Coordinates of C-alpha atoms in Angstrom, one line a residue:
M48 CA -32.3 35.4 89.9
L49 CA -35.9 36.5 89.7
Y50 CA -35.0 38.6 86.6
R51 CA -33.3 35.6 85.0
R52 CA -36.4 33.4 85.6
Q53 CA -38.7 36.1 84.1
R54 CA -36.4 36.3 81.1
I55 CA -36.4 32.5 80.6
R56 CA -40.3 32.4 80.9
R57 CA -40.5 35.3 78.4
M58 CA -38.2 33.4 75.9
L59 CA -40.3 30.3 76.3
R60 CA -43.5 32.2 75.7
N61 CA -42.1 33.7 72.6
R62 CA -40.2 30.6 71.5
W63 CA -41.7 30.5 68.0
L64 CA -40.7 34.1 67.3
Y65 CA -37.1 33.2 68.4
L66 CA -37.3 30.2 66.1
M67 CA -38.2 32.5 63.2
L68 CA -35.1 34.6 64.0
L69 CA -32.8 31.5 63.8
P70 CA -32.4 31.4 59.9
G71 CA -31.4 35.1 59.9
I72 CA -29.0 34.7 62.7
L73 CA -27.4 31.6 61.1
Y74 CA -27.1 33.5 57.8
F75 CA -25.1 36.3 59.4
L76 CA -23.0 34.0 61.4
V77 CA -22.0 31.8 58.5
F78 CA -21.7 34.4 55.7
K79 CA -20.8 37.6 57.6
Y80 CA -19.0 36.9 60.9
I81 CA -17.2 33.6 60.5
P82 CA -15.6 34.7 57.2
M83 CA -14.1 37.7 59.1
Y84 CA -11.5 35.2 60.3
G85 CA -10.0 35.4 56.8
V86 CA -9.1 39.0 57.2
L87 CA -6.0 37.8 59.0
I88 CA -4.3 37.1 55.7
A89 CA -4.3 40.8 54.8
F90 CA -1.4 41.0 57.4
K91 CA 0.3 37.8 56.3
N92 CA 2.1 36.5 53.2
Y93 CA -0.6 33.9 52.8
Q94 CA 0.4 30.6 51.3
P95 CA -2.5 28.1 50.9
F96 CA -0.3 25.1 51.7
L97 CA 0.8 26.6 54.9
G98 CA -2.6 27.8 56.1
F99 CA -3.7 30.8 58.0
W100 CA -1.6 30.5 61.1
D101 CA 1.7 29.2 59.6
S102 CA 1.9 31.8 56.9
E103 CA 4.5 34.5 57.5
W104 CA 3.3 37.7 59.3
V105 CA 4.2 40.8 57.2
G106 CA 2.2 43.5 59.1
M107 CA 1.2 46.5 56.9
K108 CA 3.3 45.5 53.9
H109 CA 0.3 44.9 51.6
F110 CA -1.4 48.2 52.6
D111 CA 1.9 50.1 52.0
R112 CA 2.1 48.5 48.6
F113 CA -1.5 49.3 47.7
F114 CA -1.4 53.0 48.9
G115 CA 1.9 53.5 47.2
D116 CA 0.7 52.2 43.8
P117 CA -0.3 54.9 41.4
L118 CA -3.2 52.7 40.4
F119 CA -4.7 53.3 43.9
W120 CA -5.8 56.8 43.1
K121 CA -7.3 55.8 39.8
L122 CA -9.3 53.0 41.5
L123 CA -10.4 55.4 44.2
K124 CA -11.5 58.0 41.7
N125 CA -13.4 55.5 39.5
T126 CA -15.1 53.9 42.5
F127 CA -16.0 57.2 44.1
V128 CA -17.5 58.6 40.9
L129 CA -19.7 55.6 40.3
A130 CA -20.7 55.6 43.9
I131 CA -21.7 59.3 43.8
Y132 CA -23.6 58.6 40.6
N133 CA -25.6 56.0 42.4
I134 CA -26.3 58.2 45.4
V135 CA -27.3 61.2 43.3
F136 CA -29.2 59.6 40.5
F137 CA -30.4 56.2 41.8
F138 CA -31.1 56.7 45.5
P139 CA -33.9 59.4 45.1
L140 CA -35.8 57.5 42.4
P141 CA -37.3 54.7 44.6
I142 CA -38.6 57.5 46.9
V143 CA -40.1 59.4 44.0
I144 CA -41.7 56.2 42.5
A145 CA -43.1 55.2 45.9
L146 CA -44.7 58.6 46.4
M147 CA -46.2 58.5 42.9
L148 CA -47.6 55.0 43.5
N149 CA -49.0 56.1 46.8
E150 CA -51.0 58.8 45.0
L151 CA -52.7 56.2 42.8
R152 CA -56.3 55.5 43.8
L153 CA -57.1 52.7 41.4
E154 CA -55.7 49.6 43.3
L155 CA -55.6 47.3 40.3
F156 CA -53.6 49.8 38.2
K157 CA -51.3 50.4 41.1
R158 CA -50.5 46.7 41.5
M159 CA -49.9 46.3 37.8
I160 CA -47.4 49.2 37.8
Q161 CA -45.7 47.7 40.9
T162 CA -45.4 44.3 39.2
V163 CA -43.9 45.8 36.1
V164 CA -41.2 47.8 38.0
Y165 CA -40.3 44.9 40.2
I166 CA -39.6 42.4 37.4
P167 CA -36.1 43.7 36.4
H168 CA -34.9 43.0 40.0
F169 CA -35.3 39.3 39.4
M170 CA -33.1 39.3 36.3
S171 CA -29.4 38.5 36.7
W172 CA -26.8 41.0 35.6
V173 CA -25.9 38.7 32.8
V174 CA -29.4 39.1 31.4
I175 CA -29.4 42.9 31.9
V176 CA -26.1 43.4 30.2
S177 CA -27.1 41.1 27.4
I178 CA -30.2 43.2 26.8
V179 CA -28.1 46.3 26.8
Y180 CA -25.7 44.7 24.3
L181 CA -28.6 43.8 22.0
F182 CA -29.9 47.4 22.0
F183 CA -26.6 49.3 21.7
T184 CA -24.2 47.1 19.7
T185 CA -23.0 48.5 16.4
E186 CA -23.7 45.1 14.8
G187 CA -27.5 45.2 14.4
G188 CA -28.3 47.0 17.7
L189 CA -31.7 48.6 17.7
V190 CA -30.5 52.0 18.8
N191 CA -27.7 52.2 16.2
E192 CA -30.0 50.9 13.5
A193 CA -32.5 53.6 14.4
L194 CA -29.7 56.3 14.3
E195 CA -28.6 55.0 10.9
S196 CA -32.1 55.0 9.5
L197 CA -32.4 58.7 10.6
G198 CA -29.2 59.6 8.8
F199 CA -26.9 59.7 11.7
N200 CA -23.6 57.8 12.2
K201 CA -23.5 54.8 14.4
I202 CA -22.1 55.3 17.9
N203 CA -20.1 52.6 19.5
F204 CA -21.6 53.0 23.0
L205 CA -20.2 49.8 24.5
L206 CA -16.6 50.6 23.6
S207 CA -16.8 54.3 24.5
A208 CA -15.3 55.3 27.8
D209 CA -17.5 58.4 27.8
W210 CA -20.7 56.3 28.0
F211 CA -19.5 53.7 30.5
R212 CA -20.6 55.4 33.7
T213 CA -23.9 56.5 32.1
F214 CA -24.7 52.9 31.2
I215 CA -23.7 51.5 34.6
T216 CA -25.9 54.0 36.4
A217 CA -28.8 53.5 34.0
E218 CA -28.7 49.7 34.4
V219 CA -28.8 50.0 38.2
I220 CA -31.7 52.4 38.0
W221 CA -33.7 50.1 35.6
K222 CA -32.9 47.0 37.7
E223 CA -33.3 48.1 41.3
T224 CA -35.6 51.2 41.4
G225 CA -38.8 49.3 41.5
W226 CA -37.6 46.9 44.2
G227 CA -36.3 49.8 46.2
T228 CA -39.8 51.2 46.5
I229 CA -41.0 48.3 48.7
I230 CA -39.6 49.7 52.0
F231 CA -40.9 53.2 51.3
L232 CA -44.4 51.9 50.4
A233 CA -44.4 50.0 53.6
A234 CA -43.5 53.2 55.5
L235 CA -46.3 55.1 53.6
A236 CA -48.8 52.4 54.6
G237 CA -48.3 53.3 58.2
V238 CA -49.3 57.0 57.8
D239 CA -52.5 57.7 59.7
P240 CA -55.3 58.4 57.2
Q241 CA -56.9 60.9 59.7
L242 CA -54.0 63.2 59.0
Y243 CA -55.0 63.4 55.3
E244 CA -58.7 63.9 56.3
A245 CA -57.8 66.8 58.6
A246 CA -55.6 68.4 56.0
R247 CA -58.4 68.2 53.4
I248 CA -60.8 69.8 55.8
D249 CA -58.2 72.6 56.3
G250 CA -58.2 73.1 52.5
A251 CA -54.8 71.4 51.7
N252 CA -54.5 70.2 48.1
R253 CA -52.7 67.0 47.1
F254 CA -49.3 68.6 46.7
Q255 CA -49.6 70.3 50.2
Q256 CA -50.6 66.9 51.7
L257 CA -47.6 65.3 50.1
R258 CA -45.2 68.0 51.3
H259 CA -46.5 68.4 54.9
I260 CA -47.7 64.8 55.7
T261 CA -46.4 62.1 53.4
V262 CA -42.7 63.2 53.0
P263 CA -42.2 64.0 56.8
A264 CA -43.8 60.6 57.6
I265 CA -41.0 58.7 55.7
R266 CA -38.2 61.1 56.5
S267 CA -36.7 58.8 59.2
T268 CA -36.9 55.8 56.8
I269 CA -35.1 57.8 54.1
V270 CA -32.3 58.8 56.5
I271 CA -31.8 55.3 57.8
L272 CA -31.6 53.8 54.3
L273 CA -29.2 56.6 53.2
I274 CA -26.9 55.7 56.1
L275 CA -27.0 52.0 55.2
R276 CA -26.4 53.0 51.6
L277 CA -23.3 54.9 52.6
G278 CA -22.0 51.7 54.3
N279 CA -22.0 50.1 50.9
F280 CA -20.7 53.3 49.2
L281 CA -17.7 51.6 47.6
D282 CA -19.6 48.5 46.7
T283 CA -20.3 49.5 43.1
G284 CA -21.2 45.9 42.0
F285 CA -18.6 43.5 40.7
E286 CA -20.6 41.4 38.3
Q287 CA -22.2 44.3 36.4
I288 CA -19.0 46.2 36.0
W289 CA -17.0 43.1 35.1
L290 CA -19.4 42.3 32.3
M291 CA -19.3 45.8 31.0
L292 CA -15.5 46.2 31.1
N293 CA -13.4 46.0 27.9
A294 CA -10.1 47.2 26.8
M295 CA -11.5 50.6 25.7
N296 CA -13.2 51.6 28.9
R297 CA -11.1 49.8 31.5
D298 CA -9.2 53.1 32.3
I299 CA -12.3 54.6 33.9
G300 CA -14.2 51.3 34.6
E301 CA -11.7 49.5 36.9
V302 CA -12.9 49.7 40.5
F303 CA -11.9 48.1 43.8
D304 CA -14.3 45.1 43.3
T305 CA -12.9 44.2 39.8
Y306 CA -9.3 44.9 41.0
V307 CA -9.7 42.5 43.9
Y308 CA -10.9 39.8 41.6
S309 CA -8.1 40.4 39.1
T310 CA -5.3 40.3 41.7
G311 CA -6.8 37.8 44.1
I312 CA -8.4 35.2 41.9
T313 CA -6.7 35.4 38.5
E314 CA -3.2 36.3 39.8
G315 CA -3.4 34.4 43.2
Q316 CA -2.3 37.4 45.3
Y317 CA -4.7 36.5 48.1
S318 CA -3.1 38.6 50.9
Y319 CA -2.8 41.7 48.8
S320 CA -6.4 41.5 47.5
T321 CA -7.7 40.9 51.0
A322 CA -5.9 44.1 52.1
V323 CA -7.7 46.0 49.4
G324 CA -11.0 44.6 50.4
L325 CA -10.4 45.4 54.0
F326 CA -9.6 49.0 53.2
K327 CA -12.9 49.2 51.3
S328 CA -14.8 47.8 54.3
I329 CA -13.1 50.2 56.7
V330 CA -14.1 53.2 54.5
G331 CA -17.7 51.9 54.6
L332 CA -17.6 51.6 58.4
V333 CA -16.3 55.1 58.8
L334 CA -19.0 56.5 56.4
V335 CA -21.7 54.7 58.3
A336 CA -20.5 56.0 61.7
A337 CA -20.0 59.6 60.4
S338 CA -23.4 59.7 58.7
N339 CA -25.1 58.2 61.7
Y340 CA -23.5 60.8 64.0
I341 CA -24.5 63.6 61.7
A342 CA -28.1 62.3 61.5
K343 CA -28.4 62.2 65.2
K344 CA -27.0 65.7 65.6
M345 CA -29.7 66.8 63.1
G346 CA -32.4 65.3 65.3
E347 CA -33.0 62.0 63.3
E348 CA -33.0 58.5 64.9
G349 CA -30.1 57.0 63.0
V350 CA -29.4 53.3 62.9
V351 CA -28.2 52.8 66.5

């Protein structure tokens, strides 16, 4: 009873902090937890006019159909390749940019660079893809016009399957790298300046300070963000890929997100598409749990 009273008094004392938490809690309840109720239809033959409960239970039928479809392996390959591209080429870049910005001593110049690299994040994928189209189309595109003026043949980048993954990864890098530096810059701001002073007294140069002080200081942040990134490993981004898809690159461009849209929305196969989406979520959960376990075994904090 005494503990309960102390807890109530503590909550009342911090009531404004709890009030600030309320919007975030409501967001996750409304958009993350309540929609999980809809996962039921992955195990039913969902009919909209019958509703969730009255639709026929079919068990694992939709999963059996999905795993038995030859298209499953193609979707898995396409999604995994794009996801690996994002991990290998995109994930390290915000760290590198943050380290570079942290080394700038002229504050005005540093803030100007930050503003420039943040701007693409606020553009929609429609705008990003439109800019790419204007640059790389064969009909008056800047890049192809430059190639032609130099005596080379035009290259149909947008219809080429060979260039599709390169463009997807490059667009993600351009749009999100700057925004991704925010967390790392915040972590770097918490590094004790006395550590750098002591290192300089011991004769350490800038690179040695970076290697032995700066990078170790943000290592736990890097690990946590990598774990969270693996949770969204198969989320390659519907809107961007859908806008870049065409008949010539669909063979390597179709991923789980676009397939769910095609089967669920355009074809009305709600239960089947929900089963596909649930499979993707389970894979993400397994990857988070596995990576978190490995991180803890290696002496890192992990996410839980």
